[in-house]
Amino acid sequence: MQEEPKYKNIDLVEQFYKENVDLKAIQKARASKKPVTSGLEPYTGEFGKAQKKHLLNRTMMGYAHRHYKDIENLTLDQALDLIFTPETKPDPPVNDYYHEVSKEEIEAQGHVYVEPGTSYVETSEPKVPPIQRYQSFYSWLLNLQVNQSTKIHWKLVFFLHNLLPASQGTVKMLYPHYMMLFNYSFRPYHKTIKALTLDPLMLFYLNLQISQKQSPDENYARELQELFTIGKGPNAQYTEYDIIAASRVLTGWQYSGNSLINEGPIQTIFNSAKHDPGTKNFSSFYGNRTIDGKMGNDGALELDELIEMIFETQECALYLSRRLYQFFVNPIINETAEVNIIKPLSEILRNNNFQLDIPLRVLLKSEHFFDSSFYFSLIKAPTEFMFGFMKEFEFEFKNYESKGDIPAKYINQDTTNFYKYKAIDWYMNNIGLRYIYPPSVSGWPAYYQAPVYDLFWINSITISERTKIGEQFGKWGLTLGPGDSGGWVQLVIDRAKYVTSLDDPTNLESVIEQVSERLLASPMSEETRNRIKNAILDGQSESHFTELVQAYLDDPSEENKNVLSGRLEDLFAGIFKLGEFQLF
């Protein structure tokens, strides 16, 4: 039997530079673009299909026509009201992996068994959990984003995840971490920073767990300033002494080891015996601020003073405004954008208690955001690329080698998502992004590293993988796992159902036009259109295509469906492999 595929580990930065791309040419091309001079004044132009798609492309975790239908008849203000409505808090993940590992195997490995359908997020973890529980958690997290409402909430979660990355913890750490990001997406950012500081996954990831007064660990104190709040720009004038002083403030915070081992949530505690109670002096960047040392449990209060001091700097609001702009609009910030957008945006941020969604809404309603030069100007990250597939289509399960051999675990409501999103996790990883494994504490370089930015997503390996995925999705589907007696179960787009749901499915020209309009950044060239059309017809007339569609509409039998679906393979595979499909 064929072996399950292996993960490819791609260092996007290393691979980019290995291919000797001409950076000077990239910089010259980008510098030659006319700067967008409009500012944050409200957009007053047409809010039509192009504008709606642009807004959705930048606020959803992957575009789908269903999102467009939700705002099709709304004004810009009404659309933003919908988009900025928080999602309902999700139910926690449960044991949906029980077909993969038995109770006896779990217990023999020294793990605590969780009954099928029961949540495992507060389960005792005397050692690293079984791999299937990790896979279940990934699947739960990806499924929530694919099935998001037409709301920005999960995009904000990913923005925070990229800005405040943490990984490498146990499932019991991962769940509260991502729920913290979810819960704080619409709260003041300084409160998010405090919650992050006390988060068990971050305590573990950046070593506050082992920091103590005799040897303060500087990792979190450094990244708190360099990456999470102030940045590393020319006006970020904090010093090494500030990092040392901040690390002393942070001593004493840790999670309870017993709460990790035992049943129940992980508890963060302040251990005054490990806290440095001495006075902490900061540089002129922080106004020569002094944080007086405090004894006993009062030492915990120093964290609030540290956060307050950081957020009083002008550079904090400017840095956060730049990160919002780079993520949601354009990674390149020129002098015009700095003056017209970043500075006024930072004032809105400061005047609204550092609540990120408020300036972000102003930005997404602005003349600047709706400048047509930003439409489809970025390369899709693996999230937009893969989630877009999963959102846009309905799927079938097929086993081409062993007909009808579709084990119930793949299609049962309680377990299907485990297998679907375990596969999606694998495919996404192979084009450069594994959601809960950011490549470093800086996040993914496509969102911050000049001058390349989003071009990091594309190299000889990832473009080959994207082409393969497009071919698979268009024709035979993505592999989920083996059948019981043989072959492999594939997740296949229901091509016939999709096409017959269009406005004029019996007209091939109309079908190509409507499918490409939904899926592509710009219209296909005449040459590309004719090539795809000829591949679909395969020597037959357009009237023959009309007959196939009509036959299926009249009698949606399996035979008629398979004949029509076979004709449509080249339509979808052809579109998915186009360069225009890679942009958003």
Coordinates of C-alpha atoms in Angstrom, one line a residue:
M1 CA 0.0 0.0 0.0
Q2 CA 1.1 3.5 -0.7
E3 CA 2.7 5.3 2.2
E4 CA 1.3 8.5 3.7
P5 CA 3.0 11.6 2.3
K6 CA 5.8 13.3 4.2
Y7 CA 5.9 16.9 5.3
K8 CA 8.2 19.2 3.3
N9 CA 10.1 21.7 5.5
I10 CA 10.8 24.8 3.4
D11 CA 12.8 27.8 4.6
L12 CA 11.2 30.4 2.4
V13 CA 13.9 33.0 3.0
E14 CA 16.8 30.6 2.4
Q15 CA 15.1 29.3 -0.7
F16 CA 14.4 32.7 -2.1
Y17 CA 18.0 33.8 -1.8
K18 CA 19.3 30.5 -3.1
E19 CA 17.5 31.1 -6.4
N20 CA 19.5 34.4 -6.9
V21 CA 16.5 36.6 -7.5
D22 CA 17.6 40.1 -8.7
L23 CA 16.6 42.2 -5.6
K24 CA 17.7 45.4 -7.3
A25 CA 15.2 44.8 -10.1
I26 CA 12.5 44.2 -7.5
Q27 CA 13.3 47.4 -5.7
K28 CA 13.5 49.4 -8.9
A29 CA 10.1 48.1 -10.1
R30 CA 8.5 48.9 -6.7
A31 CA 10.1 52.3 -6.5
S32 CA 8.8 53.2 -10.0
K33 CA 5.2 52.8 -8.9
K34 CA 3.4 56.0 -8.5
P35 CA 2.7 56.6 -4.8
V36 CA -0.9 56.6 -3.6
T37 CA -1.3 60.1 -2.2
S38 CA -4.9 59.8 -0.8
G39 CA -5.3 59.6 3.0
L40 CA -7.7 58.4 5.6
E41 CA -10.6 60.5 4.4
P42 CA -13.7 58.3 3.9
Y43 CA -14.1 56.6 0.5
T44 CA -16.9 58.2 -1.6
G45 CA -16.5 56.3 -4.9
E46 CA -18.5 53.4 -6.3
F47 CA -18.9 50.4 -3.9
G48 CA -19.4 47.8 -6.6
K49 CA -18.2 44.3 -7.3
A50 CA -14.5 45.2 -7.6
Q51 CA -14.5 47.2 -4.3
K52 CA -16.4 44.5 -2.4
K53 CA -14.1 41.8 -3.6
H54 CA -11.1 43.9 -2.5
L55 CA -12.5 44.5 0.9
L56 CA -13.3 40.8 1.4
N57 CA -9.9 39.7 0.0
R58 CA -8.2 41.7 2.7
T59 CA -10.5 40.9 5.6
M60 CA -11.4 37.2 5.2
M61 CA -9.2 34.1 5.6
G62 CA -9.6 33.3 2.0
Y63 CA -12.2 34.7 -0.4
A64 CA -15.4 32.9 -1.4
H65 CA -18.4 33.9 -3.4
R66 CA -20.6 33.3 -0.3
H67 CA -18.9 36.2 1.4
Y68 CA -19.6 38.4 -1.6
K69 CA -23.3 37.4 -1.5
D70 CA -23.4 38.5 2.1
I71 CA -22.4 42.1 1.3
E72 CA -23.7 42.3 -2.3
N73 CA -26.6 44.6 -1.5
L74 CA -24.9 46.5 1.4
T75 CA -23.4 50.0 1.5
L76 CA -19.8 50.3 2.6
D77 CA -20.8 51.2 6.2
Q78 CA -23.3 48.3 6.4
A79 CA -20.6 45.9 5.0
L80 CA -18.1 47.1 7.6
D81 CA -20.7 46.8 10.4
L82 CA -21.1 43.1 9.4
I83 CA -17.4 42.5 8.9
F84 CA -16.5 44.0 12.3
T85 CA -19.1 42.0 14.2
P86 CA -17.3 39.5 16.5
E87 CA -17.7 35.8 15.8
T88 CA -19.5 33.6 18.4
K89 CA -17.0 31.9 20.7
P90 CA -16.4 28.4 19.3
D91 CA -16.9 25.2 21.2
P92 CA -13.6 23.5 22.2
P93 CA -12.2 20.6 20.2
V94 CA -13.1 17.1 21.1
N95 CA -11.6 13.6 20.5
D96 CA -12.4 13.1 16.8
Y97 CA -9.2 11.0 16.2
Y98 CA -10.3 7.8 17.9
H99 CA -10.2 5.8 14.7
E100 CA -6.4 6.5 14.5
V101 CA -5.4 5.3 18.0
S102 CA -7.0 3.1 20.5
K103 CA -7.5 3.5 24.3
E104 CA -5.0 0.8 24.9
E105 CA -2.3 2.4 22.7
I106 CA -2.9 5.8 24.3
E107 CA -2.5 4.4 27.8
A108 CA 0.5 2.2 26.9
Q109 CA 2.3 5.4 25.8
G110 CA 1.6 7.0 29.2
H111 CA -1.1 9.4 28.0
V112 CA -4.5 10.1 29.6
Y113 CA -7.3 8.7 27.4
V114 CA -10.2 11.0 26.4
E115 CA -13.5 9.4 25.4
P116 CA -14.7 10.0 21.7
G117 CA -16.6 13.3 21.4
T118 CA -15.1 14.6 24.7
S119 CA -13.0 17.7 24.9
Y120 CA -9.4 17.2 25.7
V121 CA -8.3 20.8 26.3
E122 CA -8.0 20.5 30.0
T123 CA -6.9 16.9 30.1
S124 CA -3.9 16.0 32.3
E125 CA -0.7 16.0 30.4
P126 CA 2.0 14.1 32.3
K127 CA 4.0 14.0 29.1
V128 CA 3.8 15.4 25.5
P129 CA 0.3 14.5 24.2
P130 CA -0.2 11.9 21.4
I131 CA 0.4 13.2 17.9
Q132 CA -3.2 12.5 17.0
R133 CA -4.4 15.1 19.6
Y134 CA -2.1 17.7 18.0
Q135 CA -3.5 16.9 14.6
S136 CA -7.1 17.1 16.0
F137 CA -6.3 20.6 17.4
Y138 CA -4.8 21.8 14.0
S139 CA -7.9 20.5 12.2
W140 CA -10.2 22.2 14.7
L141 CA -8.4 25.5 14.3
L142 CA -8.3 25.4 10.5
N143 CA -11.9 24.4 10.2
L144 CA -13.0 27.4 12.2
Q145 CA -11.3 29.7 9.8
V146 CA -12.6 28.0 6.7
N147 CA -16.1 28.2 8.1
Q148 CA -15.9 31.7 9.3
S149 CA -18.8 34.1 8.9
T150 CA -18.3 37.2 6.8
K151 CA -16.4 38.7 9.7
I152 CA -12.9 39.9 10.2
H153 CA -12.5 38.1 13.5
W154 CA -10.3 35.2 12.4
K155 CA -8.2 37.5 10.2
L156 CA -7.5 39.5 13.3
V157 CA -6.6 36.3 15.2
F158 CA -4.1 35.5 12.4
F159 CA -2.8 39.1 12.4
L160 CA -2.1 38.8 16.2
H161 CA -0.7 35.3 15.8
N162 CA 1.8 36.6 13.2
L163 CA 2.6 39.7 15.3
L164 CA 2.9 37.8 18.6
P165 CA 4.0 34.3 17.5
A166 CA 4.4 31.4 19.9
S167 CA 4.6 27.7 19.4
Q168 CA 6.1 24.4 20.5
G169 CA 3.9 23.9 23.5
T170 CA 1.5 21.1 24.4
V171 CA -2.2 21.0 23.4
K172 CA -3.2 22.1 26.8
M173 CA -1.1 25.3 26.2
L174 CA -2.2 25.8 22.6
Y175 CA -5.9 25.9 23.2
P176 CA -5.9 28.8 25.8
H177 CA -3.3 30.6 23.7
Y178 CA -5.5 30.7 20.6
M179 CA -8.6 31.5 22.6
M180 CA -6.7 34.4 24.2
L181 CA -6.0 35.7 20.7
F182 CA -9.6 35.2 19.8
N183 CA -11.0 36.8 23.0
Y184 CA -8.6 39.9 22.8
S185 CA -9.0 40.6 19.0
F186 CA -11.5 43.5 19.8
R187 CA -9.9 44.6 23.1
P188 CA -7.2 47.3 23.8
Y189 CA -3.9 46.0 22.6
H190 CA -2.1 46.8 25.9
K191 CA -4.5 44.4 27.6
T192 CA -3.6 41.8 24.9
I193 CA 0.1 42.3 25.8
K194 CA -0.6 41.7 29.4
A195 CA -2.6 38.5 28.6
L196 CA 0.2 37.4 26.3
T197 CA 2.8 37.9 29.0
L198 CA 0.9 35.7 31.3
D199 CA -0.1 33.1 28.7
P200 CA 1.4 29.6 29.5
L201 CA 2.4 29.0 25.9
M202 CA 4.4 32.3 25.8
L203 CA 5.8 31.7 29.2
F204 CA 7.2 28.5 27.9
Y205 CA 8.2 29.6 24.4
L206 CA 10.2 32.7 25.4
N207 CA 11.6 31.3 28.7
L208 CA 9.8 33.4 31.4
Q209 CA 9.0 30.1 32.9
I210 CA 12.7 29.7 33.9
S211 CA 13.5 33.3 34.5
Q212 CA 14.4 34.3 38.1
K213 CA 16.1 37.1 39.9
Q214 CA 19.6 35.5 40.0
S215 CA 19.6 35.1 36.2
P216 CA 16.8 37.0 34.5
D217 CA 16.1 35.7 31.0
E218 CA 16.0 38.5 28.4
N219 CA 14.2 36.7 25.6
Y220 CA 10.7 37.9 26.3
A221 CA 11.8 41.4 27.4
R222 CA 13.6 41.8 24.1
E223 CA 10.8 40.6 21.9
L224 CA 8.2 42.5 23.9
Q225 CA 10.0 45.7 22.7
E226 CA 11.6 44.7 19.4
L227 CA 8.6 42.8 17.9
F228 CA 5.4 43.2 19.9
T229 CA 5.2 46.9 20.8
I230 CA 8.0 49.3 19.7
G231 CA 9.7 47.6 16.7
K232 CA 13.2 48.1 15.4
G233 CA 12.8 51.3 13.4
P234 CA 15.2 54.2 13.5
N235 CA 13.2 56.0 16.1
A236 CA 13.0 53.0 18.4
Q237 CA 15.7 54.2 20.7
Y238 CA 15.4 51.8 23.6
T239 CA 18.7 50.3 24.8
E240 CA 20.1 47.0 25.9
Y241 CA 19.8 48.4 29.5
D242 CA 16.1 48.8 28.9
I243 CA 15.9 45.1 27.9
I244 CA 17.8 44.1 31.0
A245 CA 15.6 46.2 33.2
A246 CA 12.4 44.9 31.7
S247 CA 13.6 41.3 32.1
R248 CA 14.0 42.0 35.9
V249 CA 10.5 43.4 36.0
L250 CA 9.2 40.1 34.5
T251 CA 10.9 37.7 36.9
G252 CA 8.5 35.7 39.0
W253 CA 5.8 35.0 36.4
Q254 CA 5.3 31.3 35.5
Y255 CA 2.7 28.7 35.1
S256 CA 2.0 26.0 37.7
G257 CA 3.7 22.7 36.7
N258 CA 1.1 20.8 38.7
S259 CA -1.8 22.5 36.8
L260 CA -0.1 21.2 33.5
I261 CA 0.1 17.7 34.8
N262 CA -3.3 17.6 36.5
E263 CA -6.8 17.8 35.1
G264 CA -8.1 21.3 34.6
P265 CA -6.8 24.6 33.0
I266 CA -3.2 25.7 33.3
Q267 CA -2.8 28.3 36.0
T268 CA -0.4 31.2 35.7
I269 CA 1.0 32.3 39.1
F270 CA 3.4 35.0 40.4
N271 CA 6.2 33.4 42.4
S272 CA 7.5 36.3 44.5
A273 CA 10.6 34.2 45.6
K274 CA 11.8 34.3 42.0
H275 CA 11.1 38.0 41.5
D276 CA 13.8 40.7 41.5
P277 CA 12.6 43.3 44.0
G278 CA 15.3 45.9 43.1
T279 CA 14.7 49.2 41.4
K280 CA 14.6 49.2 37.6
N281 CA 15.9 52.3 35.8
F282 CA 15.1 52.9 32.1
S283 CA 16.7 55.1 29.5
S284 CA 15.7 58.5 28.1
F285 CA 13.7 56.8 25.4
Y286 CA 11.3 56.0 28.2
G287 CA 11.7 59.4 29.9
N288 CA 14.3 58.0 32.4
R289 CA 11.4 56.2 34.0
T290 CA 12.0 54.3 37.2
I291 CA 10.0 51.3 38.3
D292 CA 10.4 50.9 42.1
G293 CA 11.0 47.4 43.2
K294 CA 8.2 45.8 45.2
M295 CA 8.4 43.0 47.8
G296 CA 6.2 39.9 48.0
N297 CA 3.1 39.6 45.9
D298 CA 3.2 43.3 45.2
G299 CA 6.0 42.6 42.7
A300 CA 3.3 41.4 40.3
L301 CA 2.2 45.1 40.0
E302 CA 5.4 46.0 38.2
L303 CA 4.2 44.4 35.0
D304 CA 1.4 46.9 34.7
E305 CA 3.9 49.8 35.1
L306 CA 6.1 48.3 32.5
I307 CA 3.3 48.0 30.0
E308 CA 2.0 51.5 30.7
M309 CA 5.5 52.9 30.2
I310 CA 5.9 51.2 26.8
F311 CA 2.5 52.3 25.5
E312 CA 3.2 55.9 26.5
T313 CA 5.9 56.1 23.8
Q314 CA 5.0 57.7 20.4
E315 CA 6.8 54.9 18.6
C316 CA 4.5 52.2 20.0
A317 CA 1.4 53.6 18.2
L318 CA 3.4 54.2 15.0
Y319 CA 4.8 50.7 14.9
L320 CA 1.4 49.1 15.4
S321 CA -0.1 51.3 12.8
R322 CA 2.6 50.2 10.3
R323 CA 2.0 46.6 11.1
L324 CA -1.8 47.0 10.5
Y325 CA -1.1 48.7 7.2
Q326 CA 1.4 46.2 6.0
F327 CA -0.9 43.3 6.8
F328 CA -4.2 44.6 5.5
V329 CA -3.2 47.0 2.7
N330 CA 0.4 46.9 1.4
P331 CA 3.7 45.7 3.0
I332 CA 5.6 48.6 1.4
I333 CA 5.4 51.9 3.4
N334 CA 6.9 54.9 1.5
E335 CA 7.3 58.4 2.9
T336 CA 3.9 59.5 1.5
A337 CA 2.1 56.6 3.3
E338 CA 4.0 57.4 6.5
V339 CA 2.8 61.0 6.5
N340 CA -0.7 60.5 5.1
I341 CA -1.7 57.2 6.7
I342 CA 0.6 55.9 9.5
K343 CA 0.9 59.1 11.6
P344 CA -2.8 59.9 11.6
L345 CA -3.7 56.3 12.1
S346 CA -1.4 56.2 15.1
E347 CA -3.3 59.2 16.6
I348 CA -6.6 57.3 16.2
L349 CA -5.0 54.3 17.9
R350 CA -3.8 56.3 20.8
N351 CA -7.1 58.2 21.2
N352 CA -9.0 54.9 21.3
N353 CA -7.1 53.2 24.0
F354 CA -5.0 51.1 21.6
Q355 CA -8.0 49.1 20.4
L356 CA -6.8 47.9 17.0
D357 CA -10.1 47.4 15.3
I358 CA -11.1 51.1 15.5
P359 CA -8.2 52.5 13.4
L360 CA -8.4 49.4 11.2
R361 CA -12.0 50.2 10.4
V362 CA -11.0 53.8 9.5
L363 CA -8.2 52.4 7.3
L364 CA -10.6 50.0 5.5
K365 CA -13.1 52.7 4.8
S366 CA -10.5 55.2 3.4
E367 CA -9.9 56.6 0.0
H368 CA -6.4 55.2 0.3
F369 CA -7.5 51.6 0.9
F370 CA -9.8 51.6 -2.2
D371 CA -7.1 53.0 -4.6
S372 CA -7.3 50.5 -7.5
S373 CA -3.5 50.0 -7.4
F374 CA -4.0 47.8 -4.3
Y375 CA -6.6 45.5 -5.9
F376 CA -5.1 42.0 -6.4
S377 CA -1.6 43.4 -5.7
L378 CA -0.4 40.7 -3.3
I379 CA 0.5 37.0 -3.6
K380 CA -1.8 34.8 -1.7
A381 CA -0.4 33.3 1.4
P382 CA -0.9 29.6 1.8
T383 CA -3.9 30.4 4.0
E384 CA -5.7 32.4 1.3
F385 CA -4.7 29.9 -1.3
M386 CA -5.9 26.7 0.5
F387 CA -8.8 28.2 2.5
G388 CA -10.2 29.7 -0.7
F389 CA -10.6 26.2 -2.2
M390 CA -12.3 24.8 0.9
K391 CA -14.7 27.7 1.2
E392 CA -15.7 28.1 -2.4
F393 CA -16.7 24.5 -3.2
E394 CA -18.7 21.5 -2.0
F395 CA -16.9 18.2 -2.0
E396 CA -17.4 14.5 -2.6
F397 CA -15.4 11.6 -1.4
K398 CA -14.0 9.2 -4.0
N399 CA -11.8 6.1 -4.1
Y400 CA -10.7 5.6 -7.7
E401 CA -8.9 2.3 -7.2
S402 CA -11.3 0.6 -4.9
K403 CA -14.8 1.8 -5.9
G404 CA -17.1 2.5 -3.0
D405 CA -14.4 1.9 -0.4
I406 CA -15.0 5.0 1.6
P407 CA -14.5 4.2 5.3
A408 CA -17.1 5.8 7.5
K409 CA -14.6 7.8 9.4
Y410 CA -14.0 10.1 6.4
I411 CA -17.6 11.0 6.0
N412 CA -19.2 10.8 9.5
Q413 CA -20.0 14.2 10.8
D414 CA -18.1 13.7 14.1
T415 CA -14.8 12.8 12.5
T416 CA -14.7 14.1 8.9
N417 CA -13.1 17.4 9.8
F418 CA -10.2 15.6 11.4
Y419 CA -9.2 14.0 8.1
K420 CA -10.1 16.9 5.8
Y421 CA -8.0 19.5 7.7
K422 CA -5.2 17.1 8.6
A423 CA -4.8 16.9 4.8
I424 CA -5.1 20.7 4.4
D425 CA -2.5 21.2 7.1
W426 CA -0.1 19.0 5.1
Y427 CA -0.7 20.7 1.8
M428 CA -0.4 24.2 3.4
N429 CA 2.9 23.2 5.0
N430 CA 4.3 22.1 1.6
I431 CA 3.7 25.6 0.2
G432 CA 5.3 27.4 3.1
L433 CA 3.0 27.9 6.1
R434 CA 2.1 25.6 8.9
Y435 CA -0.4 27.6 10.9
I436 CA 0.7 26.9 14.5
Y437 CA 4.4 26.7 13.7
P438 CA 5.5 30.3 12.7
P439 CA 9.1 30.1 11.5
S440 CA 10.5 32.4 14.2
V441 CA 9.4 34.8 17.0
S442 CA 9.2 37.4 14.2
G443 CA 6.4 35.5 12.4
W444 CA 6.3 34.9 8.6
P445 CA 8.8 37.1 6.7
A446 CA 6.3 37.8 3.9
Y447 CA 4.5 40.3 6.3
Y448 CA 7.5 42.3 7.5
Q449 CA 10.9 41.6 5.7
A450 CA 11.9 44.2 3.2
P451 CA 12.3 44.4 0.2
V452 CA 10.9 41.0 -0.7
Y453 CA 7.7 40.7 1.5
D454 CA 5.0 38.6 -0.2
L455 CA 7.3 37.4 -2.9
F456 CA 8.8 35.0 -0.3
W457 CA 5.7 32.8 -0.8
I458 CA 6.8 32.0 -4.4
N459 CA 9.9 30.0 -5.3
S460 CA 10.6 27.0 -7.6
I461 CA 9.4 24.6 -4.9
T462 CA 6.3 26.3 -3.8
I463 CA 5.1 27.3 -7.3
S464 CA 5.5 23.7 -8.3
E465 CA 3.5 22.5 -5.3
R466 CA 0.8 25.1 -5.9
T467 CA 0.5 23.9 -9.5
K468 CA 0.2 20.3 -8.3
I469 CA -2.4 21.3 -5.8
G470 CA -4.4 23.2 -8.5
E471 CA -4.2 20.1 -10.7
Q472 CA -5.3 17.8 -7.9
F473 CA -8.2 20.0 -6.8
G474 CA -9.3 20.5 -10.4
K475 CA -9.2 16.9 -11.5
W476 CA -9.0 14.0 -9.0
G477 CA -9.0 15.7 -5.5
L478 CA -6.8 15.8 -2.4
T479 CA -5.7 12.7 -0.7
L480 CA -7.2 12.1 2.8
G481 CA -6.1 8.5 3.6
P482 CA -6.3 4.9 2.6
G483 CA -9.5 2.9 2.0
D484 CA -10.2 -0.3 4.1
S485 CA -9.4 -2.7 1.3
G486 CA -7.3 -0.6 -1.1
G487 CA -6.8 2.7 -2.9
W488 CA -6.9 6.2 -1.4
V489 CA -9.8 8.3 -0.4
Q490 CA -9.9 11.6 -2.3
L491 CA -11.7 14.9 -1.4
V492 CA -13.0 16.0 -4.8
I493 CA -14.8 19.2 -5.9
D494 CA -18.4 18.5 -6.9
R495 CA -17.8 20.1 -10.3
A496 CA -21.2 19.3 -11.7
K497 CA -23.1 20.8 -8.8
Y498 CA -20.9 24.0 -8.8
V499 CA -21.4 24.7 -12.5
T500 CA -25.1 23.9 -12.6
S501 CA -25.6 26.4 -9.8
L502 CA -24.4 29.2 -12.1
D503 CA -26.7 31.7 -13.8
D504 CA -26.5 30.1 -17.3
P505 CA -24.9 26.6 -16.9
T506 CA -25.8 25.4 -20.4
N507 CA -23.8 28.1 -22.1
L508 CA -20.1 27.3 -22.0
E509 CA -18.9 30.8 -22.7
S510 CA -21.0 32.0 -19.8
V511 CA -19.7 29.2 -17.5
I512 CA -16.1 30.1 -18.2
E513 CA -16.8 33.8 -17.7
Q514 CA -18.6 33.3 -14.4
V515 CA -16.2 30.8 -13.0
S516 CA -13.1 33.0 -13.9
E517 CA -14.8 36.1 -12.6
R518 CA -15.3 34.4 -9.2
L519 CA -11.9 32.9 -9.0
L520 CA -9.4 35.1 -10.7
A521 CA -7.8 38.4 -10.0
S522 CA -8.3 39.7 -13.6
P523 CA -10.0 38.5 -16.8
M524 CA -8.2 35.7 -18.7
S525 CA -6.5 36.5 -22.0
E526 CA -8.3 35.4 -25.1
E527 CA -5.6 32.9 -25.7
T528 CA -6.0 31.3 -22.3
R529 CA -9.8 31.3 -22.6
N530 CA -9.6 29.5 -25.9
R531 CA -7.1 27.0 -24.6
I532 CA -9.3 26.1 -21.6
K533 CA -12.4 26.1 -23.8
N534 CA -10.8 23.7 -26.3
A535 CA -9.6 21.4 -23.5
I536 CA -13.2 21.2 -22.2
L537 CA -14.7 20.5 -25.6
D538 CA -11.9 18.0 -26.6
G539 CA -13.0 18.2 -30.3
Q540 CA -16.8 18.3 -29.5
S541 CA -19.1 21.2 -30.3
E542 CA -20.4 23.7 -27.7
S543 CA -23.9 22.3 -28.3
H544 CA -22.5 18.9 -27.1
F545 CA -21.5 20.6 -23.8
T546 CA -25.0 22.1 -23.6
E547 CA -26.5 18.6 -24.0
L548 CA -24.3 17.2 -21.2
V549 CA -25.4 19.9 -18.8
Q550 CA -29.1 19.6 -19.7
A551 CA -28.9 15.8 -19.4
Y552 CA -27.6 16.2 -15.9
L553 CA -30.2 18.9 -15.0
D554 CA -32.9 16.6 -16.3
D555 CA -31.6 13.4 -14.6
P556 CA -28.8 14.0 -12.0
S557 CA -27.8 10.3 -12.1
E558 CA -24.3 9.2 -11.2
E559 CA -23.6 8.4 -14.8
N560 CA -24.7 11.8 -16.1
K561 CA -22.8 13.5 -13.3
N562 CA -19.6 11.6 -14.0
V563 CA -19.7 12.5 -17.7
L564 CA -20.3 16.2 -17.1
S565 CA -17.8 16.3 -14.3
G566 CA -15.1 14.7 -16.5
R567 CA -15.7 17.5 -19.1
L568 CA -15.2 20.1 -16.4
E569 CA -11.8 18.9 -15.1
D570 CA -9.8 21.0 -17.5
L571 CA -11.9 24.1 -16.7
F572 CA -11.0 24.0 -13.0
A573 CA -7.5 22.6 -13.3
G574 CA -6.7 25.2 -16.0
I575 CA -7.9 28.2 -13.9
F576 CA -6.3 27.0 -10.6
K577 CA -2.9 26.9 -12.3
L578 CA -3.0 30.4 -13.7
G579 CA -0.9 33.2 -12.3
E580 CA -4.0 35.3 -11.8
F581 CA -5.3 32.7 -9.3
Q582 CA -2.3 33.4 -7.1
L583 CA -3.2 37.0 -6.3
F584 CA -5.6 38.6 -3.9

